[in-house]
Short mmCIF file of C-alpha atoms and ligand atoms in Angstrom, two decimals:
data_model
loop_
_atom_site.label_atom_id
_atom_site.label_comp_id
_atom_site.label_asym_id
_atom_site.label_seq_id
_atom_site.Cartn_x
_atom_site.Cartn_y
_atom_site.Cartn_z
CA MET A 1 8.34 -206.33 -51.44
CA LYS A 2 8.24 -203.16 -52.57
CA LYS A 3 9.92 -201.94 -56.38
CA ALA A 4 11.76 -198.51 -57.25
CA ARG A 5 13.52 -197.63 -60.33
CA VAL A 6 16.39 -195.75 -61.52
CA ARG A 7 15.39 -194.09 -64.55
CA LEU A 8 18.75 -194.04 -66.92
CA GLY A 9 17.10 -194.84 -70.56
CA LYS A 10 17.94 -198.12 -71.54
CA ARG A 11 20.04 -198.90 -68.57
CA SER A 12 17.76 -198.16 -66.58
CA TYR A 13 16.98 -201.52 -63.81
CA THR A 14 14.51 -202.41 -60.59
CA LEU A 15 15.80 -202.15 -57.09
CA LEU A 16 13.67 -205.36 -55.75
CA ILE A 17 13.21 -204.94 -52.03
CA GLY A 18 11.17 -207.22 -49.39
CA SER A 19 11.86 -210.27 -47.12
CA GLY A 20 12.43 -213.60 -48.84
CA LEU A 21 13.88 -212.30 -52.03
CA LEU A 22 17.40 -214.51 -52.13
CA LYS A 23 15.25 -217.67 -53.05
CA GLN A 24 13.31 -215.91 -55.36
CA THR A 25 16.96 -214.66 -57.53
CA GLY A 26 16.25 -217.94 -60.04
CA LEU A 27 12.97 -216.18 -61.41
CA LEU A 28 13.90 -212.90 -61.04
CA LEU A 29 17.32 -213.66 -63.81
CA GLN A 30 14.72 -215.58 -66.07
CA GLU A 31 12.45 -212.78 -66.31
CA LEU A 32 15.26 -210.64 -66.96
CA GLY A 33 16.52 -212.76 -70.09
CA PHE A 34 18.67 -214.79 -67.91
CA SER A 35 19.09 -219.13 -68.32
CA ASP A 36 21.28 -221.59 -67.09
CA ARG A 37 24.71 -220.17 -66.26
CA ALA A 38 25.44 -217.57 -63.44
CA ILE A 39 28.52 -216.64 -61.38
CA ILE A 40 28.04 -215.68 -57.48
CA ILE A 41 30.81 -213.48 -55.77
CA THR A 42 30.62 -213.18 -52.36
CA ASN A 43 33.38 -214.53 -48.85
CA PRO A 44 33.08 -217.41 -47.20
CA THR A 45 30.55 -216.18 -43.86
CA LEU A 46 28.15 -215.01 -46.26
CA ARG A 47 27.86 -218.06 -48.30
CA ARG A 48 27.35 -220.43 -44.75
CA LEU A 49 24.47 -217.49 -44.15
CA HIS A 50 22.93 -217.43 -47.48
CA GLY A 51 24.46 -219.18 -49.65
CA LYS A 52 22.20 -222.10 -49.68
CA THR A 53 18.70 -220.43 -50.12
CA LEU A 54 20.18 -218.81 -52.82
CA LEU A 55 21.93 -221.80 -55.02
CA GLN A 56 18.10 -223.46 -53.97
CA GLY A 57 16.23 -220.55 -56.14
CA LEU A 58 19.29 -221.04 -58.48
CA ASP A 59 18.52 -224.64 -58.79
CA ASP A 60 14.94 -225.06 -59.01
CA CYS A 61 15.52 -222.91 -62.46
CA SER A 62 17.92 -224.83 -63.26
CA PHE A 63 21.15 -222.57 -63.59
CA LYS A 64 24.34 -224.35 -63.60
CA VAL A 65 26.70 -222.01 -60.97
CA SER A 66 29.29 -221.22 -60.08
CA ILE A 67 31.32 -219.59 -56.94
CA LEU A 68 34.11 -217.37 -56.33
CA GLU A 69 35.04 -216.58 -52.69
CA VAL A 70 37.00 -213.83 -51.48
CA PRO A 71 38.34 -213.52 -47.83
CA GLU A 72 36.35 -210.95 -45.72
CA GLY A 73 38.36 -207.56 -45.28
CA GLU A 74 38.55 -203.77 -47.48
CA GLU A 75 42.26 -205.26 -48.61
CA GLN A 76 41.12 -207.17 -50.94
CA LYS A 77 39.12 -204.59 -53.50
CA SER A 78 42.38 -204.67 -55.35
CA LEU A 79 43.32 -204.84 -58.33
CA GLU A 80 45.14 -208.37 -57.31
CA THR A 81 42.10 -209.99 -55.95
CA ALA A 82 40.04 -208.70 -59.21
CA GLY A 83 43.28 -209.76 -61.10
CA ARG A 84 42.38 -213.86 -59.58
CA LEU A 85 38.66 -213.35 -59.72
CA TYR A 86 39.92 -212.76 -63.68
CA ARG A 87 41.05 -215.85 -63.83
CA GLU A 88 38.57 -218.07 -62.49
CA LEU A 89 36.19 -216.15 -64.11
CA THR A 90 38.35 -217.55 -67.46
CA ASN A 91 38.82 -221.13 -65.80
CA CYS A 92 35.10 -221.99 -64.98
CA PHE A 93 33.95 -219.96 -69.01
CA ALA A 94 31.98 -216.76 -67.75
CA GLU A 95 30.57 -216.02 -70.91
CA ARG A 96 29.55 -212.06 -72.37
CA THR A 97 26.21 -212.70 -71.60
CA THR A 98 27.06 -215.10 -67.89
CA PRO A 99 25.72 -212.94 -64.93
CA ILE A 100 27.56 -211.75 -62.16
CA LEU A 101 25.31 -211.80 -58.47
CA ALA A 102 27.80 -210.19 -55.81
CA LEU A 103 26.16 -211.33 -52.92
CA GLY A 104 27.65 -208.98 -49.93
CA GLY A 105 28.35 -205.47 -48.61
CA GLY A 106 30.40 -202.89 -50.02
CA VAL A 107 33.50 -204.94 -50.15
CA ILE A 108 32.33 -207.42 -52.53
CA GLY A 109 29.46 -204.57 -54.55
CA ASP A 110 32.49 -202.35 -55.08
CA LEU A 111 35.10 -205.64 -56.06
CA GLY A 112 32.57 -207.60 -58.02
CA GLY A 113 30.71 -204.89 -59.98
CA PHE A 114 34.35 -203.88 -61.01
CA VAL A 115 35.25 -207.39 -61.89
CA ALA A 116 32.06 -207.72 -64.06
CA ALA A 117 32.29 -203.53 -65.26
CA THR A 118 35.90 -204.80 -66.33
CA TYR A 119 35.91 -208.45 -67.72
CA LEU A 120 35.66 -209.45 -71.31
CA ARG A 121 34.19 -205.43 -71.84
CA GLY A 122 31.73 -205.83 -69.18
CA VAL A 123 29.45 -208.49 -68.13
CA PRO A 124 25.59 -208.15 -66.70
CA LEU A 125 26.10 -207.64 -63.01
CA VAL A 126 23.55 -207.96 -60.22
CA GLN A 127 23.59 -206.77 -57.00
CA ILE A 128 22.56 -208.83 -54.01
CA PRO A 129 24.24 -206.37 -50.68
CA THR A 130 23.70 -207.64 -47.41
CA THR A 131 24.18 -205.67 -45.36
CA LEU A 132 21.64 -201.17 -44.38
CA VAL A 133 24.86 -199.66 -45.72
CA ALA A 134 24.72 -201.55 -49.19
CA GLN A 135 21.21 -202.22 -49.58
CA VAL A 136 20.59 -198.44 -48.84
CA ASP A 137 23.86 -197.20 -51.21
CA SER A 138 27.04 -198.80 -52.09
CA SER A 139 24.61 -200.98 -54.24
CA ILE A 140 23.13 -198.52 -56.32
CA GLY A 141 24.27 -196.15 -58.96
CA GLY A 142 26.94 -197.54 -60.51
CA LYS A 143 30.77 -197.04 -58.84
CA VAL A 144 32.23 -199.71 -58.11
CA ALA A 145 35.86 -200.13 -57.84
CA VAL A 146 38.90 -201.36 -56.24
CA ASN A 147 41.90 -199.73 -53.63
CA HIS A 148 45.28 -198.63 -54.77
CA GLY A 149 47.69 -198.08 -51.97
CA GLN A 150 45.95 -196.14 -49.32
CA LEU A 151 43.48 -195.00 -52.04
CA LYS A 152 40.56 -195.32 -51.61
CA ASN A 153 38.14 -197.00 -54.24
CA LYS A 154 41.06 -194.41 -57.17
CA ILE A 155 40.31 -197.65 -59.26
CA GLY A 156 36.74 -197.45 -60.56
CA VAL A 157 34.04 -196.79 -63.37
CA PHE A 158 30.41 -196.11 -63.03
CA TYR A 159 28.78 -199.88 -63.87
CA GLN A 160 24.89 -199.43 -63.88
CA PRO A 161 24.25 -203.66 -62.37
CA LYS A 162 20.68 -204.93 -64.30
CA LEU A 163 18.97 -205.88 -61.16
CA VAL A 164 19.72 -205.17 -57.03
CA VAL A 165 17.95 -207.15 -54.62
CA ALA A 166 18.33 -206.03 -51.32
CA ASP A 167 16.31 -209.35 -49.27
CA ILE A 168 15.39 -207.45 -46.30
CA ALA A 169 15.53 -210.92 -44.24
CA VAL A 170 19.15 -210.65 -44.21
CA LEU A 171 19.84 -207.45 -42.40
CA LYS A 172 18.87 -209.58 -39.53
CA THR A 173 22.33 -210.97 -39.33
CA LEU A 174 23.52 -208.21 -38.64
CA SER A 175 25.41 -206.79 -35.93
CA ASP A 176 23.76 -203.96 -34.01
CA SER A 177 26.76 -201.96 -34.51
CA ALA A 178 26.19 -202.65 -38.42
CA LEU A 179 22.13 -201.81 -38.05
CA SER A 180 23.38 -198.33 -37.27
CA ASP A 181 26.00 -197.68 -39.44
CA GLY A 182 23.56 -198.00 -42.21
CA LEU A 183 20.73 -195.94 -40.14
CA ALA A 184 23.14 -193.22 -40.49
CA GLU A 185 22.94 -193.50 -44.35
CA THR A 186 19.01 -193.42 -44.36
CA ILE A 187 18.71 -190.21 -42.08
CA LYS A 188 21.39 -189.15 -43.95
CA TYR A 189 18.42 -189.40 -46.94
CA GLY A 190 15.93 -187.80 -44.21
CA VAL A 191 17.69 -185.05 -44.41
CA ILE A 192 18.62 -184.08 -47.75
CA ARG A 193 15.33 -185.03 -49.21
CA ASP A 194 12.66 -186.53 -47.62
CA ALA A 195 11.34 -184.27 -44.34
CA GLU A 196 8.22 -186.80 -43.91
CA PHE A 197 11.22 -189.98 -44.68
CA PHE A 198 12.42 -187.82 -41.41
CA SER A 199 9.60 -187.92 -39.11
CA TYR A 200 8.69 -191.29 -40.44
CA LEU A 201 12.35 -193.02 -38.99
CA GLU A 202 11.35 -190.33 -35.53
CA ARG A 203 8.39 -192.34 -35.43
CA ASN A 204 9.90 -195.70 -35.80
CA ILE A 205 13.51 -195.97 -34.80
CA GLU A 206 12.72 -198.20 -31.58
CA LYS A 207 11.17 -200.82 -33.93
CA ILE A 208 13.64 -200.70 -36.24
CA ASN A 209 16.78 -201.21 -34.17
CA ALA A 210 14.61 -203.88 -33.07
CA PHE A 211 15.58 -205.22 -36.80
CA ASP A 212 11.48 -205.21 -37.59
CA GLU A 213 10.83 -206.79 -40.89
CA ARG A 214 7.81 -204.12 -41.68
CA ILE A 215 9.49 -200.60 -41.54
CA LEU A 216 12.34 -202.15 -42.29
CA GLU A 217 11.31 -203.11 -45.31
CA THR A 218 9.93 -199.16 -45.92
CA VAL A 219 12.87 -197.76 -44.85
CA VAL A 220 15.50 -199.59 -47.16
CA PHE A 221 12.70 -198.34 -49.62
CA CYS A 222 12.16 -195.30 -49.31
CA SER A 223 16.28 -194.83 -49.07
CA ALA A 224 16.67 -196.28 -52.20
CA LYS A 225 14.56 -194.63 -54.43
CA ILE A 226 15.51 -190.88 -53.25
CA LYS A 227 18.99 -192.81 -54.32
CA GLY A 228 17.54 -193.60 -57.02
CA GLU A 229 15.95 -190.67 -58.18
CA VAL A 230 18.81 -188.91 -57.23
CA VAL A 231 21.64 -190.80 -59.10
CA ALA A 232 18.81 -191.12 -62.62
CA LYS A 233 19.46 -187.06 -62.47
CA ASP A 234 23.74 -186.43 -62.29
CA GLU A 235 24.85 -190.00 -62.92
CA THR A 236 28.45 -189.14 -63.13
CA ASP A 237 28.50 -187.33 -59.74
CA LEU A 238 29.16 -184.01 -61.65
CA GLY A 239 26.16 -182.01 -59.97
CA LEU A 240 23.33 -183.52 -57.57
CA ARG A 241 24.75 -187.18 -56.73
CA ASN A 242 27.33 -184.26 -54.14
CA ILE A 243 24.21 -183.95 -52.28
CA LEU A 244 24.73 -187.92 -50.97
CA ASN A 245 27.79 -186.10 -49.22
CA TYR A 246 26.17 -184.58 -46.67
CA GLY A 247 28.06 -185.33 -42.97
CA HIS A 248 30.85 -187.13 -44.94
CA THR A 249 32.78 -183.97 -45.82
CA ILE A 250 33.35 -183.88 -41.90
CA GLY A 251 33.10 -188.08 -42.05
CA HIS A 252 35.94 -189.28 -43.91
CA ALA A 253 38.18 -187.12 -42.57
CA ILE A 254 36.93 -188.74 -39.08
CA GLU A 255 37.59 -192.17 -40.61
CA SER A 256 40.62 -191.05 -42.05
CA VAL A 257 41.84 -189.30 -38.82
CA SER A 258 41.40 -191.97 -36.65
CA ASN A 259 43.28 -194.82 -38.71
CA PHE A 260 39.32 -196.42 -39.58
CA GLY A 261 38.84 -196.74 -35.87
CA ILE A 262 36.06 -194.70 -35.67
CA SER A 263 33.66 -196.25 -38.52
CA HIS A 264 32.06 -195.35 -41.17
CA GLY A 265 28.16 -194.45 -39.26
CA GLN A 266 29.89 -192.97 -36.74
CA ALA A 267 32.08 -190.89 -38.58
CA ILE A 268 29.53 -189.67 -40.32
CA ALA A 269 27.05 -189.75 -37.97
CA ILE A 270 29.24 -186.42 -36.50
CA GLY A 271 30.46 -185.94 -39.71
CA MET A 272 26.16 -184.68 -39.98
CA VAL A 273 25.52 -182.84 -36.81
CA ALA A 274 28.47 -180.68 -37.08
CA ALA A 275 27.32 -179.46 -40.94
CA ALA A 276 23.97 -178.51 -38.91
CA LYS A 277 25.59 -176.26 -36.69
CA ILE A 278 27.47 -174.92 -39.48
CA SER A 279 24.37 -174.58 -41.30
CA ASN A 280 23.08 -172.86 -37.58
CA ARG A 281 26.08 -170.74 -37.82
CA LEU A 282 25.65 -169.92 -41.34
CA GLY A 283 22.05 -168.34 -40.26
CA MET A 284 20.21 -171.05 -42.00
CA LEU A 285 19.19 -174.29 -40.41
CA PRO A 286 16.73 -173.74 -37.13
CA ASN A 287 18.17 -174.82 -33.54
CA ALA A 288 15.24 -177.19 -33.05
CA ASP A 289 15.68 -179.30 -36.37
CA ILE A 290 19.94 -179.81 -34.48
CA THR A 291 18.72 -180.70 -31.45
CA ARG A 292 15.56 -182.93 -33.92
CA LEU A 293 18.45 -184.74 -35.85
CA LYS A 294 21.03 -184.75 -32.38
CA ASN A 295 18.12 -187.14 -30.67
CA LEU A 296 17.63 -189.63 -33.82
CA ILE A 297 20.79 -189.71 -34.43
CA ALA A 298 21.54 -190.92 -31.23
CA ARG A 299 18.47 -192.90 -30.74
CA THR A 300 20.53 -195.51 -32.52
CA GLY A 301 23.03 -195.93 -30.72
CA LEU A 302 25.69 -193.78 -33.11
CA PRO A 303 27.80 -190.56 -31.39
CA THR A 304 27.22 -186.70 -32.25
CA GLU A 305 30.37 -185.76 -30.66
CA LEU A 306 33.81 -185.86 -31.71
CA PRO A 307 36.11 -188.38 -29.36
CA ARG A 308 39.19 -186.13 -28.03
CA LEU A 309 41.43 -186.33 -31.92
CA GLU A 310 43.39 -183.91 -33.47
CA LEU A 311 41.80 -181.41 -34.90
CA ALA A 312 44.92 -179.96 -37.32
CA GLY A 313 44.88 -183.39 -38.31
CA LEU A 314 41.21 -182.90 -39.06
CA THR A 315 41.01 -180.20 -41.00
CA GLN A 316 44.11 -181.94 -42.91
CA ALA A 317 42.53 -184.97 -44.05
CA MET A 318 39.30 -182.62 -45.55
CA LYS A 319 41.92 -180.61 -48.22
CA HIS A 320 42.23 -183.79 -49.63
CA ASP A 321 38.03 -185.14 -49.48
CA LYS A 322 37.52 -186.11 -53.63
CA LYS A 323 35.08 -183.18 -53.35
CA VAL A 324 37.22 -180.36 -53.13
CA LEU A 325 37.51 -178.12 -56.07
CA LEU A 326 40.08 -175.49 -56.40
CA GLY A 327 41.63 -175.68 -52.93
CA ARG A 328 38.38 -174.91 -51.62
CA ILE A 329 36.93 -177.28 -49.50
CA ARG A 330 32.67 -177.29 -50.66
CA PHE A 331 30.18 -179.07 -47.68
CA VAL A 332 26.89 -180.15 -48.15
CA LEU A 333 24.51 -178.07 -45.52
CA PRO A 334 20.47 -178.27 -44.36
CA ARG A 335 18.82 -175.16 -44.79
CA ILE A 336 15.82 -176.89 -43.05
CA ILE A 337 15.03 -181.05 -43.10
CA GLY A 338 14.32 -182.70 -46.18
CA GLU A 339 16.38 -179.53 -48.04
CA VAL A 340 20.16 -179.41 -48.29
CA PHE A 341 22.60 -177.12 -50.41
CA ILE A 342 26.35 -177.13 -51.81
CA THR A 343 28.09 -174.50 -50.59
CA ASP A 344 32.94 -174.18 -50.91
CA GLU A 345 31.93 -170.60 -48.28
CA VAL A 346 32.81 -172.77 -45.05
CA PRO A 347 35.47 -170.36 -43.06
CA ILE A 348 38.05 -173.17 -41.67
CA SER A 349 37.28 -171.53 -38.60
CA LEU A 350 34.07 -171.81 -38.08
CA VAL A 351 34.45 -175.61 -39.17
CA GLU A 352 36.88 -176.04 -36.47
CA GLN A 353 34.97 -174.42 -33.87
CA VAL A 354 32.20 -176.27 -34.46
CA LEU A 355 33.99 -179.37 -34.60
CA LEU A 356 35.43 -177.91 -30.81
CA GLY A 357 31.74 -178.50 -29.52
CA GLY A 358 30.85 -173.96 -29.58
N1 LIG B 401 27.83 -193.30 -51.79
C1 LIG B 401 27.70 -191.91 -52.78
C2 LIG B 401 27.28 -192.11 -54.62
O1 LIG B 401 26.74 -192.99 -54.05
O2 LIG B 401 27.97 -191.13 -55.13
#
């Protein structure tokens, strides 16, 4: 098992990464001072896959557990579902000290986190991420939210968990495409902050694709550690934390113009390559680094080039991105592998040229 710490003063917390952690959750909760009760928020599939193991560990430590189920799907990240969960929490007499365990991927983590942040003005939250994206990104850093109409994550707060438990064994239940979606985010961490980690991914990508638990533990640990360090320096996303959006300015636009037919990981992969090319055309990132990035992404099974999408719609969508400041589109660009900078001085003609394969 590996451990990293998100240092936020009194709200600091530990990220635990290792195989077989689900069944230790009861002990881990006791170590944090919890006893007696716990509420699990999850979906029916995850309950079927992992509920028994988690419940066994909690039962061994004499926790009385209530399970609140949320159907699968992004549309559940809504105020309506949050409202239903508040009613169910009241029905099962959840108290201010009763921890909520969010067992799931991004939807459950964001929704369960939002409910934990707002019910009784905040009850303790433990994130138990079950996808690679959630283990390396969304479960860490306290961004919890629901969608509002078509607007993603519009209603939310920063609310840090008490603990993040990333059980590497659960990743075995993921599809290949869900794994590669998460790998896009891990490659991102290498590019923005850690050239050595990038090389580690290059050396081990075949083992990662084959779900090698020992290698995956290191991958999740290195990624989670970087995310935790960035969050500790800029919890509310006013400066440094923006670097986590490398590949996302173009990536979000691709997702949106494709009507989410292109997955987040695929869109981010294309966005990372495009941002690398923009940096190169501006005289920074060397050609050799673009080749390394493209090769690594391709070896995960993710795309590196834009499929046919309407370019006008794409640049329009970029202007609506949350990183637009005073009407200028901000890009996170790699200077070299391991270091990025933020700029709002990229001519839109250059973005279009790069996206057209130039
Ligand atoms: N996923 C980006 C962030 O947490 O800031």
